[in-house]
Structure formats: C-alpha cells, structure tokens
PDB file of C-alpha atoms in Angstrom:
ATOM      1  CA  MET A 291      19.860 173.207  49.810  1.00 93.00           C
ATOM      2  CA  ARG A 292      18.351 175.157  47.257  1.00 96.00           C
ATOM      3  CA  HIS A 293      17.668 174.150  43.511  1.00 97.00           C
ATOM      4  CA  ALA A 294      15.516 175.473  40.503  1.00 97.00           C
ATOM      5  CA  MET A 295      15.341 174.095  36.896  1.00 97.00           C
ATOM      6  CA  ILE A 296      14.260 174.648  33.576  1.00 97.00           C
ATOM      7  CA  CYS A 297      13.640 172.558  30.427  1.00 97.00           C
ATOM      8  CA  GLU A 298      12.654 174.213  27.358  1.00 95.00           C
ATOM      9  CA  ILE A 299      12.333 173.606  23.351  1.00 94.00           C
ATOM     10  CA  GLY A 300      14.464 176.566  22.479  1.00 92.00           C
ATOM     11  CA  LYS A 301      14.065 178.515  19.393  1.00 92.00           C
ATOM     12  CA  VAL A 302      14.431 175.794  16.642  1.00 90.00           C
ATOM     13  CA  ARG A 303      13.569 172.345  17.576  1.00 89.00           C
ATOM     14  CA  LYS A 304      10.097 170.897  16.964  1.00 89.00           C
ATOM     15  CA  ILE A 305      10.073 168.548  20.078  1.00 91.00           C
ATOM     16  CA  ASN A 306      11.893 168.632  23.234  1.00 94.00           C
ATOM     17  CA  GLN A 307      13.948 165.771  23.570  1.00 94.00           C
ATOM     18  CA  ASP A 308      15.548 166.895  27.102  1.00 96.00           C
ATOM     19  CA  ALA A 309      14.104 165.840  30.438  1.00 97.00           C
ATOM     20  CA  VAL A 310      15.144 166.725  33.759  1.00 98.00           C
ATOM     21  CA  PHE A 311      14.398 165.834  37.541  1.00 98.00           C
ATOM     22  CA  ALA A 312      15.010 167.332  40.712  1.00 98.00           C
ATOM     23  CA  ALA A 313      13.837 166.719  44.613  1.00 98.00           C
ATOM     24  CA  SER A 314      15.491 167.260  47.738  1.00 96.00           C
ATOM     25  CA  CYS A 315      14.848 167.063  51.400  1.00 93.00           C
ATOM     26  CA  LYS A 316      16.803 167.846  54.635  1.00 88.00           C
ATOM     27  CA  GLU A 317      19.728 165.548  54.277  1.00 94.00           C
ATOM     28  CA  ALA A 318      19.681 164.421  50.490  1.00 97.00           C
ATOM     29  CA  GLY A 319      18.858 165.472  46.782  1.00 98.00           C
ATOM     30  CA  LEU A 320      18.763 164.132  43.404  1.00 98.00           C
ATOM     31  CA  PHE A 321      19.046 165.862  40.454  1.00 98.00           C
ATOM     32  CA  ALA A 322      19.375 164.530  36.784  1.00 98.00           C
ATOM     33  CA  VAL A 323      19.390 165.900  33.212  1.00 98.00           C
ATOM     34  CA  ALA A 324      18.782 163.736  30.131  1.00 98.00           C
ATOM     35  CA  ASP A 325      19.061 164.693  26.447  1.00 97.00           C
ATOM     36  CA  GLY A 326      17.515 162.329  23.947  1.00 94.00           C
ATOM     37  CA  MET A 327      20.172 161.931  20.902  1.00 87.00           C
ATOM     38  CA  GLY A 328      19.057 164.502  18.445  1.00 62.00           C
ATOM     39  CA  GLY A 329      18.066 163.557  15.515  1.00 61.00           C
ATOM     40  CA  HIS A 330      17.765 159.658  16.519  1.00 64.00           C
ATOM     41  CA  SER A 331      14.804 157.679  16.702  1.00 65.00           C
ATOM     42  CA  GLN A 332      12.789 157.873  20.026  1.00 83.00           C
ATOM     43  CA  GLY A 333      15.301 160.329  21.687  1.00 89.00           C
ATOM     44  CA  GLU A 334      12.912 161.601  23.533  1.00 93.00           C
ATOM     45  CA  ARG A 335      11.352 158.438  25.085  1.00 93.00           C
ATOM     46  CA  ALA A 336      14.943 157.526  26.008  1.00 95.00           C
ATOM     47  CA  SER A 337      15.398 160.777  28.135  1.00 96.00           C
ATOM     48  CA  GLN A 338      12.139 160.294  29.555  1.00 96.00           C
ATOM     49  CA  LEU A 339      12.620 156.695  30.811  1.00 97.00           C
ATOM     50  CA  ILE A 340      15.628 157.675  32.264  1.00 98.00           C
ATOM     51  CA  ILE A 341      14.289 160.389  34.501  1.00 98.00           C
ATOM     52  CA  ARG A 342      11.249 157.959  35.046  1.00 98.00           C
ATOM     53  CA  LYS A 343      13.732 155.891  36.446  1.00 98.00           C
ATOM     54  CA  MET A 344      15.362 158.451  38.893  1.00 98.00           C
ATOM     55  CA  ALA A 345      12.149 159.646  39.977  1.00 98.00           C
ATOM     56  CA  GLN A 346      11.119 156.049  41.099  1.00 98.00           C
ATOM     57  CA  TRP A 347      14.444 155.379  42.892  1.00 98.00           C
ATOM     58  CA  TRP A 348      13.883 158.820  44.817  1.00 98.00           C
ATOM     59  CA  GLU A 349      10.449 157.913  45.831  1.00 97.00           C
ATOM     60  CA  ALA A 350      11.685 154.924  47.122  1.00 97.00           C
ATOM     61  CA  PHE A 351      14.311 156.051  48.867  1.00 97.00           C
ATOM     62  CA  HIS A 352      15.013 155.321  52.520  1.00 95.00           C
ATOM     63  CA  PRO A 353      18.503 155.947  53.967  1.00 95.00           C
ATOM     64  CA  GLU A 354      17.810 152.787  56.140  1.00 95.00           C
ATOM     65  CA  LYS A 355      17.471 150.643  52.903  1.00 94.00           C
ATOM     66  CA  TYR A 356      20.937 151.447  52.338  1.00 96.00           C
ATOM     67  CA  GLY A 357      22.516 151.359  55.898  1.00 96.00           C
ATOM     68  CA  GLY A 358      22.826 154.864  55.967  1.00 95.00           C
ATOM     69  CA  GLN A 359      25.991 154.004  53.559  1.00 97.00           C
ATOM     70  CA  PHE A 360      26.468 156.526  50.878  1.00 98.00           C
ATOM     71  CA  ALA A 361      28.374 154.337  48.768  1.00 97.00           C
ATOM     72  CA  GLN A 362      25.624 151.775  48.577  1.00 98.00           C
ATOM     73  CA  MET A 363      23.049 154.438  47.767  1.00 98.00           C
ATOM     74  CA  MET A 364      25.413 155.319  44.948  1.00 98.00           C
ATOM     75  CA  HIS A 365      25.351 151.560  43.614  1.00 97.00           C
ATOM     76  CA  GLY A 366      21.734 151.754  43.790  1.00 97.00           C
ATOM     77  CA  LEU A 367      21.461 155.065  41.622  1.00 98.00           C
ATOM     78  CA  GLN A 368      23.872 152.731  39.117  1.00 98.00           C
ATOM     79  CA  GLN A 369      21.479 149.959  39.175  1.00 98.00           C
ATOM     80  CA  ALA A 370      18.499 152.195  38.312  1.00 98.00           C
ATOM     81  CA  ALA A 371      20.658 153.631  35.315  1.00 98.00           C
ATOM     82  CA  GLU A 372      21.382 150.121  33.909  1.00 97.00           C
ATOM     83  CA  GLN A 373      17.819 149.323  34.096  1.00 98.00           C
ATOM     84  CA  ALA A 374      17.047 152.258  32.190  1.00 97.00           C
ATOM     85  CA  ASN A 375      19.918 151.242  29.548  1.00 97.00           C
ATOM     86  CA  GLN A 376      18.515 147.982  29.280  1.00 96.00           C
ATOM     87  CA  GLU A 377      15.163 148.803  28.687  1.00 95.00           C
ATOM     88  CA  ILE A 378      16.128 151.684  26.025  1.00 94.00           C
ATOM     89  CA  TYR A 379      18.070 149.134  24.314  1.00 93.00           C
ATOM     90  CA  GLU A 380      15.469 146.358  24.109  1.00 93.00           C
ATOM     91  CA  ALA A 381      12.658 148.630  23.552  1.00 89.00           C
ATOM     92  CA  TYR A 382      13.832 151.290  20.960  1.00 86.00           C
ATOM     93  CA  ASN A 383      17.070 150.001  19.366  1.00 82.00           C
ATOM     94  CA  ARG A 384      15.432 148.052  16.582  1.00 75.00           C
ATOM     95  CA  GLN A 385      15.864 149.420  13.269  1.00 75.00           C
ATOM     96  CA  ALA A 386      17.514 152.663  14.546  1.00 80.00           C
ATOM     97  CA  VAL A 387      20.078 153.863  17.074  1.00 84.00           C
ATOM     98  CA  CYS A 388      18.083 155.356  20.523  1.00 89.00           C
ATOM     99  CA  GLY A 389      19.890 156.698  23.270  1.00 94.00           C
ATOM    100  CA  SER A 390      20.019 159.453  25.432  1.00 96.00           C
ATOM    101  CA  THR A 391      22.954 161.339  27.625  1.00 97.00           C
ATOM    102  CA  MET A 392      22.617 161.621  31.457  1.00 98.00           C
ATOM    103  CA  ALA A 393      24.046 163.818  33.974  1.00 98.00           C
ATOM    104  CA  LEU A 394      23.313 162.839  37.551  1.00 98.00           C
ATOM    105  CA  LEU A 395      23.926 164.626  41.188  1.00 98.00           C
ATOM    106  CA  PHE A 396      23.271 162.645  44.457  1.00 98.00           C
ATOM    107  CA  ILE A 397      23.876 164.578  47.692  1.00 98.00           C
ATOM    108  CA  TRP A 398      23.837 162.841  50.797  1.00 98.00           C
ATOM    109  CA  GLN A 399      25.056 164.811  54.137  1.00 97.00           C
ATOM    110  CA  ASN A 400      28.380 165.812  53.489  1.00 97.00           C
ATOM    111  CA  SER A 401      29.143 163.592  50.379  1.00 98.00           C
ATOM    112  CA  TYR A 402      28.140 164.269  46.654  1.00 98.00           C
ATOM    113  CA  GLY A 403      28.132 161.745  43.782  1.00 98.00           C
ATOM    114  CA  MET A 404      28.055 162.247  39.917  1.00 98.00           C
ATOM    115  CA  ILE A 405      27.175 159.382  37.566  1.00 98.00           C
ATOM    116  CA  PHE A 406      27.431 160.487  33.627  1.00 98.00           C
ATOM    117  CA  ALA A 407      27.493 159.180  30.148  1.00 97.00           C
ATOM    118  CA  GLY A 408      27.479 161.135  26.930  1.00 96.00           C
ATOM    119  CA  ASP A 409      28.095 165.121  26.807  1.00 96.00           C
ATOM    120  CA  SER A 410      25.522 166.671  29.348  1.00 98.00           C
ATOM    121  CA  ARG A 411      27.737 168.365  31.879  1.00 98.00           C
ATOM    122  CA  ILE A 412      28.105 168.955  35.387  1.00 98.00           C
ATOM    123  CA  TYR A 413      30.179 172.104  36.957  1.00 98.00           C
ATOM    124  CA  LEU A 414      31.094 173.069  40.132  1.00 98.00           C
ATOM    125  CA  TYR A 415      31.673 176.753  41.668  1.00 98.00           C
ATOM    126  CA  HIS A 416      33.448 176.760  44.842  1.00 97.00           C
ATOM    127  CA  ARG A 417      35.362 179.521  46.539  1.00 94.00           C
ATOM    128  CA  ARG A 418      35.473 181.597  43.201  1.00 93.00           C
ATOM    129  CA  LYS A 419      36.703 178.327  41.402  1.00 96.00           C
ATOM    130  CA  PHE A 420      35.024 177.081  38.381  1.00 97.00           C
ATOM    131  CA  ARG A 421      35.378 173.855  36.690  1.00 97.00           C
ATOM    132  CA  GLN A 422      33.739 171.320  34.518  1.00 98.00           C
ATOM    133  CA  MET A 423      33.287 167.793  36.500  1.00 98.00           C
ATOM    134  CA  THR A 424      32.321 165.657  33.527  1.00 98.00           C
ATOM    135  CA  VAL A 425      34.143 164.648  30.515  1.00 95.00           C
ATOM    136  CA  ASP A 426      32.280 164.993  27.149  1.00 95.00           C
ATOM    137  CA  GLU A 427      31.842 161.494  25.540  1.00 91.00           C
ATOM    138  CA  VAL A 428      32.423 162.639  21.862  1.00 85.00           C
ATOM    139  CA  TRP A 429      34.573 161.324  19.131  1.00 79.00           C
ATOM    140  CA  GLU A 430      37.268 164.030  19.462  1.00 83.00           C
ATOM    141  CA  ASN A 431      37.790 162.935  23.323  1.00 81.00           C
ATOM    142  CA  GLN A 432      38.251 159.105  22.407  1.00 80.00           C
ATOM    143  CA  PRO A 433      41.577 158.253  24.243  1.00 78.00           C
ATOM    144  CA  ASP A 434      42.850 155.958  21.361  1.00 79.00           C
ATOM    145  CA  LEU A 435      42.307 158.406  18.585  1.00 80.00           C
ATOM    146  CA  THR A 436      45.319 158.626  16.378  1.00 81.00           C
ATOM    147  CA  PRO A 437      46.516 161.942  15.096  1.00 79.00           C
ATOM    148  CA  TRP A 438      46.105 160.544  11.467  1.00 81.00           C
ATOM    149  CA  GLU A 439      42.327 159.537  12.607  1.00 82.00           C
ATOM    150  CA  ARG A 440      41.674 163.042  14.119  1.00 79.00           C
ATOM    151  CA  GLU A 441      42.880 164.837  11.044  1.00 75.00           C
ATOM    152  CA  GLN A 442      41.277 162.646   8.383  1.00 75.00           C
ATOM    153  CA  HIS A 443      37.937 162.220  10.181  1.00 76.00           C
ATOM    154  CA  TRP A 444      37.478 165.742  12.264  1.00 75.00           C
ATOM    155  CA  GLU A 445      35.139 167.508   9.739  1.00 72.00           C
ATOM    156  CA  ARG A 446      32.633 164.216   9.784  1.00 74.00           C
ATOM    157  CA  CYS A 447      33.039 163.125  13.107  1.00 74.00           C
ATOM    158  CA  HIS A 448      33.764 165.948  15.273  1.00 70.00           C
ATOM    159  CA  GLY A 449      31.148 166.596  18.115  1.00 75.00           C
ATOM    160  CA  ARG A 450      29.544 162.952  17.485  1.00 82.00           C
ATOM    161  CA  LEU A 451      28.703 161.042  20.732  1.00 86.00           C
ATOM    162  CA  TYR A 452      30.401 157.771  21.238  1.00 88.00           C
ATOM    163  CA  ASN A 453      28.714 156.787  24.413  1.00 93.00           C
ATOM    164  CA  ALA A 454      25.000 157.337  25.841  1.00 95.00           C
ATOM    165  CA  VAL A 455      22.649 155.532  27.729  1.00 96.00           C
ATOM    166  CA  GLY A 456      20.741 152.732  25.969  1.00 94.00           C
ATOM    167  CA  ILE A 457      22.755 152.639  22.590  1.00 92.00           C
ATOM    168  CA  GLN A 458      24.425 149.371  23.705  1.00 92.00           C
ATOM    169  CA  LYS A 459      23.584 146.148  25.677  1.00 93.00           C
ATOM    170  CA  GLU A 460      25.956 147.081  29.008  1.00 94.00           C
ATOM    171  CA  LEU A 461      25.829 150.466  30.267  1.00 95.00           C
ATOM    172  CA  ARG A 462      29.261 152.331  30.311  1.00 93.00           C
ATOM    173  CA  CYS A 463      29.111 155.385  32.541  1.00 95.00           C
ATOM    174  CA  SER A 464      31.564 157.466  34.742  1.00 96.00           C
ATOM    175  CA  VAL A 465      31.350 157.999  38.437  1.00 97.00           C
ATOM    176  CA  VAL A 466      32.960 160.940  40.450  1.00 98.00           C
ATOM    177  CA  THR A 467      32.490 161.262  44.450  1.00 98.00           C
ATOM    178  CA  GLY A 468      33.291 164.064  46.816  1.00 98.00           C
ATOM    179  CA  GLU A 469      33.030 165.804  50.000  1.00 98.00           C
ATOM    180  CA  LEU A 470      30.095 168.439  50.041  1.00 98.00           C
ATOM    181  CA  THR A 471      30.917 171.753  51.476  1.00 96.00           C
ATOM    182  CA  TYR A 472      29.184 174.708  52.372  1.00 95.00           C
ATOM    183  CA  GLY A 473      28.894 177.215  49.575  1.00 96.00           C
ATOM    184  CA  MET A 474      29.067 174.719  46.529  1.00 98.00           C
ATOM    185  CA  VAL A 475      27.085 175.421  43.494  1.00 98.00           C
ATOM    186  CA  PHE A 476      26.351 172.798  40.925  1.00 98.00           C
ATOM    187  CA  LEU A 477      25.146 173.200  37.268  1.00 98.00           C
ATOM    188  CA  LEU A 478      23.467 170.351  35.470  1.00 98.00           C
ATOM    189  CA  CYS A 479      22.946 171.370  31.799  1.00 98.00           C
ATOM    190  CA  SER A 480      22.356 169.799  28.281  1.00 97.00           C
ATOM    191  CA  ASP A 481      24.664 170.724  25.479  1.00 95.00           C
ATOM    192  CA  GLY A 482      21.691 173.045  24.161  1.00 94.00           C
ATOM    193  CA  LEU A 483      22.821 175.409  26.995  1.00 96.00           C
ATOM    194  CA  TYR A 484      26.398 175.431  27.402  1.00 96.00           C
ATOM    195  CA  LYS A 485      27.117 175.617  23.413  1.00 94.00           C
ATOM    196  CA  TYR A 486      25.095 178.844  23.409  1.00 95.00           C
ATOM    197  CA  CYS A 487      26.398 180.333  26.752  1.00 94.00           C
ATOM    198  CA  PRO A 488      29.765 181.272  27.059  1.00 93.00           C
ATOM    199  CA  TRP A 489      31.654 179.594  30.232  1.00 94.00           C
ATOM    200  CA  GLN A 490      31.999 182.971  31.827  1.00 95.00           C
ATOM    201  CA  TYR A 491      28.661 183.747  32.003  1.00 95.00           C
ATOM    202  CA  LEU A 492      28.149 180.138  33.358  1.00 96.00           C
ATOM    203  CA  LYS A 493      30.365 181.052  36.124  1.00 96.00           C
ATOM    204  CA  LYS A 494      28.891 184.580  36.722  1.00 96.00           C
ATOM    205  CA  TYR A 495      25.246 183.008  37.178  1.00 96.00           C
ATOM    206  CA  MET A 496      26.619 180.106  39.202  1.00 97.00           C
ATOM    207  CA  ARG A 497      28.167 182.634  41.664  1.00 96.00           C
ATOM    208  CA  LYS A 498      24.859 184.727  41.627  1.00 95.00           C
ATOM    209  CA  ALA A 499      22.827 181.257  42.561  1.00 96.00           C
ATOM    210  CA  GLY A 500      25.094 180.694  45.389  1.00 94.00           C
ATOM    211  CA  LYS A 501      23.887 183.975  46.835  1.00 92.00           C
ATOM    212  CA  ALA A 502      20.409 183.961  45.851  1.00 92.00           C
ATOM    213  CA  GLU A 503      17.534 182.918  48.373  1.00 89.00           C
ATOM    214  CA  ASN A 504      15.690 181.695  45.162  1.00 91.00           C
ATOM    215  CA  PRO A 505      18.068 180.400  42.387  1.00 94.00           C
ATOM    216  CA  GLN A 506      15.085 180.493  40.341  1.00 94.00           C
ATOM    217  CA  PHE A 507      15.277 183.972  39.329  1.00 94.00           C
ATOM    218  CA  VAL A 508      19.002 183.040  38.290  1.00 95.00           C
ATOM    219  CA  THR A 509      17.868 180.257  36.237  1.00 95.00           C
ATOM    220  CA  GLU A 510      15.755 182.148  34.446  1.00 94.00           C
ATOM    221  CA  ASP A 511      18.630 184.731  33.851  1.00 94.00           C
ATOM    222  CA  LEU A 512      20.615 182.104  32.259  1.00 94.00           C
ATOM    223  CA  ARG A 513      18.061 180.760  30.171  1.00 94.00           C
ATOM    224  CA  ASN A 514      17.327 184.540  28.598  1.00 94.00           C
ATOM    225  CA  ARG A 515      20.875 184.481  28.021  1.00 94.00           C
ATOM    226  CA  VAL A 516      20.792 181.406  25.789  1.00 95.00           C
ATOM    227  CA  TYR A 517      17.569 182.825  23.799  1.00 94.00           C
ATOM    228  CA  GLU A 518      19.593 186.078  23.329  1.00 93.00           C
ATOM    229  CA  SER A 519      22.120 183.776  21.069  1.00 88.00           C
ATOM    230  CA  GLU A 520      20.778 181.227  18.752  1.00 83.00           C
ATOM    231  CA  ALA A 521      19.101 178.822  21.159  1.00 85.00           C
ATOM    232  CA  ARG A 522      19.218 176.000  18.414  1.00 88.00           C
ATOM    233  CA  ASP A 523      18.778 173.098  20.662  1.00 92.00           C
ATOM    234  CA  ASN A 524      16.488 172.195  23.206  1.00 95.00           C
ATOM    235  CA  ILE A 525      17.653 174.151  26.963  1.00 96.00           C
ATOM    236  CA  SER A 526      17.915 172.182  30.263  1.00 97.00           C
ATOM    237  CA  ALA A 527      19.443 173.497  33.412  1.00 98.00           C
ATOM    238  CA  ILE A 528      19.404 172.581  37.245  1.00 98.00           C
ATOM    239  CA  LEU A 529      21.034 175.172  39.626  1.00 98.00           C
ATOM    240  CA  VAL A 530      21.903 173.453  42.938  1.00 98.00           C
ATOM    241  CA  ALA A 531      23.385 175.658  45.730  1.00 97.00           C
ATOM    242  CA  VAL A 532      24.195 174.207  48.876  1.00 94.00           C
TER     243      VAL A 532
END
C-alpha cells in the first residue's frame, strides 16, 4: 500500500480550512480529508478536530481490540466521527454555523470502508474504470426536492451543503464497504481540487499513481494542474495505491 498527500491554501484564500490524515502499516491504512465549511465560523477548527480524532483512533488501533473484525473496526471509526461531531456542535455552534465535510477511507486486509458527510469526495480507479464512490450532500441532490423548489431556488441554493460534521446534534453520515483488490487506486479530495480539475485528468493521474513506485510525484502533478486553473479554494488530496 502506497500513499501520498497534499494540503495547501490555494491562490485566493487567506487561511486553510482543510485538514488531512494519512497513515498505513502492513495490513491497514486510514486516510481522511476534512474541509471546514468555507466562510463559516471556526471552519478550520472543525476540520482539524475531525483529523485529530482520526489520528487518535489510529494511534490506539490494535486489531485484537476489535477481535480482528472489520465491521467492528468500522463501528469504532464511526464512534470517533460521532465524538468529533458532538465536540464541534457543542464547542463552536453557538452564534454561527460551524462544521466540516469528512471523507474517510479505512483499509484492513482485503476490505475497504468509507465514511463520508458533505461534499468532499472519494474516487476509485480499477481496471480502467473510474467512478465517484461518494455522493455530494448539496442542496440540489436532496431526494425530496420538488421540481418547483428546484426551479425557484436553484440560483440561491445550488451547491450549498445540507449535511456536514458538527452542524447538528446527531451525526448523519454514509458508509460504503467493499472487497479490496490488487491494483485499486483511491483518491480522497476536497472540492477545492475536483472543481478545478476535470474528471479526465483525475482519471489520468489515478492511473499513473497505480503504476508509480512513489505516488507523491503524481500528487504533485495533480496539484500543479489545479494551480494552472483558478485554484480559488484550499486544495487537499490523498492518493492511495494498493
């Protein structure tokens, strides 16, 4: 398992509200991207708190603690995310909305699991197929929107998050699990990357990462591609090649 990451401020923003974590050993790996809600109070603290919780979970990780069971490990990660949600909600949601997206990938032996909230993404490239594994939790993707609401509020609400870690008392997150196969490449990223890098380039760099001995060089190429564009937001990405 090889991985590389970047987390940079971009061309326009004055602070970096993104935070990332990446760690792996022989049989396991934990990777996370968190993007504090842009323009909102304490967004950078929210993303940093999520990453801190994930780092603490990893530091305390012992397979025996979970009976070697992947499902129990995923449950433990969900609990860590719930703790982050509670702390953000109680500490920072006082006079203004505070929260952060979260895209998390956990690998254990021949299994992978994803936990996500908000619009940070996880992509998978395998056997020449490229797909987004997460769903952007933004206004226009709400399942209960009527055609009238979509038409009337599109300009004002398009792209706005309707879910994130820390914005409400109870965490709502989605979980995806699957079987890990040799040759898989994952990309975790914030919207500051994918909004300024067309999907065909994401696919190209993920394919290169699968062949590279050191994916750090590929990650830097990906970053440079974003900087050639507007790079108006913070830029975070983690490439993981199995």
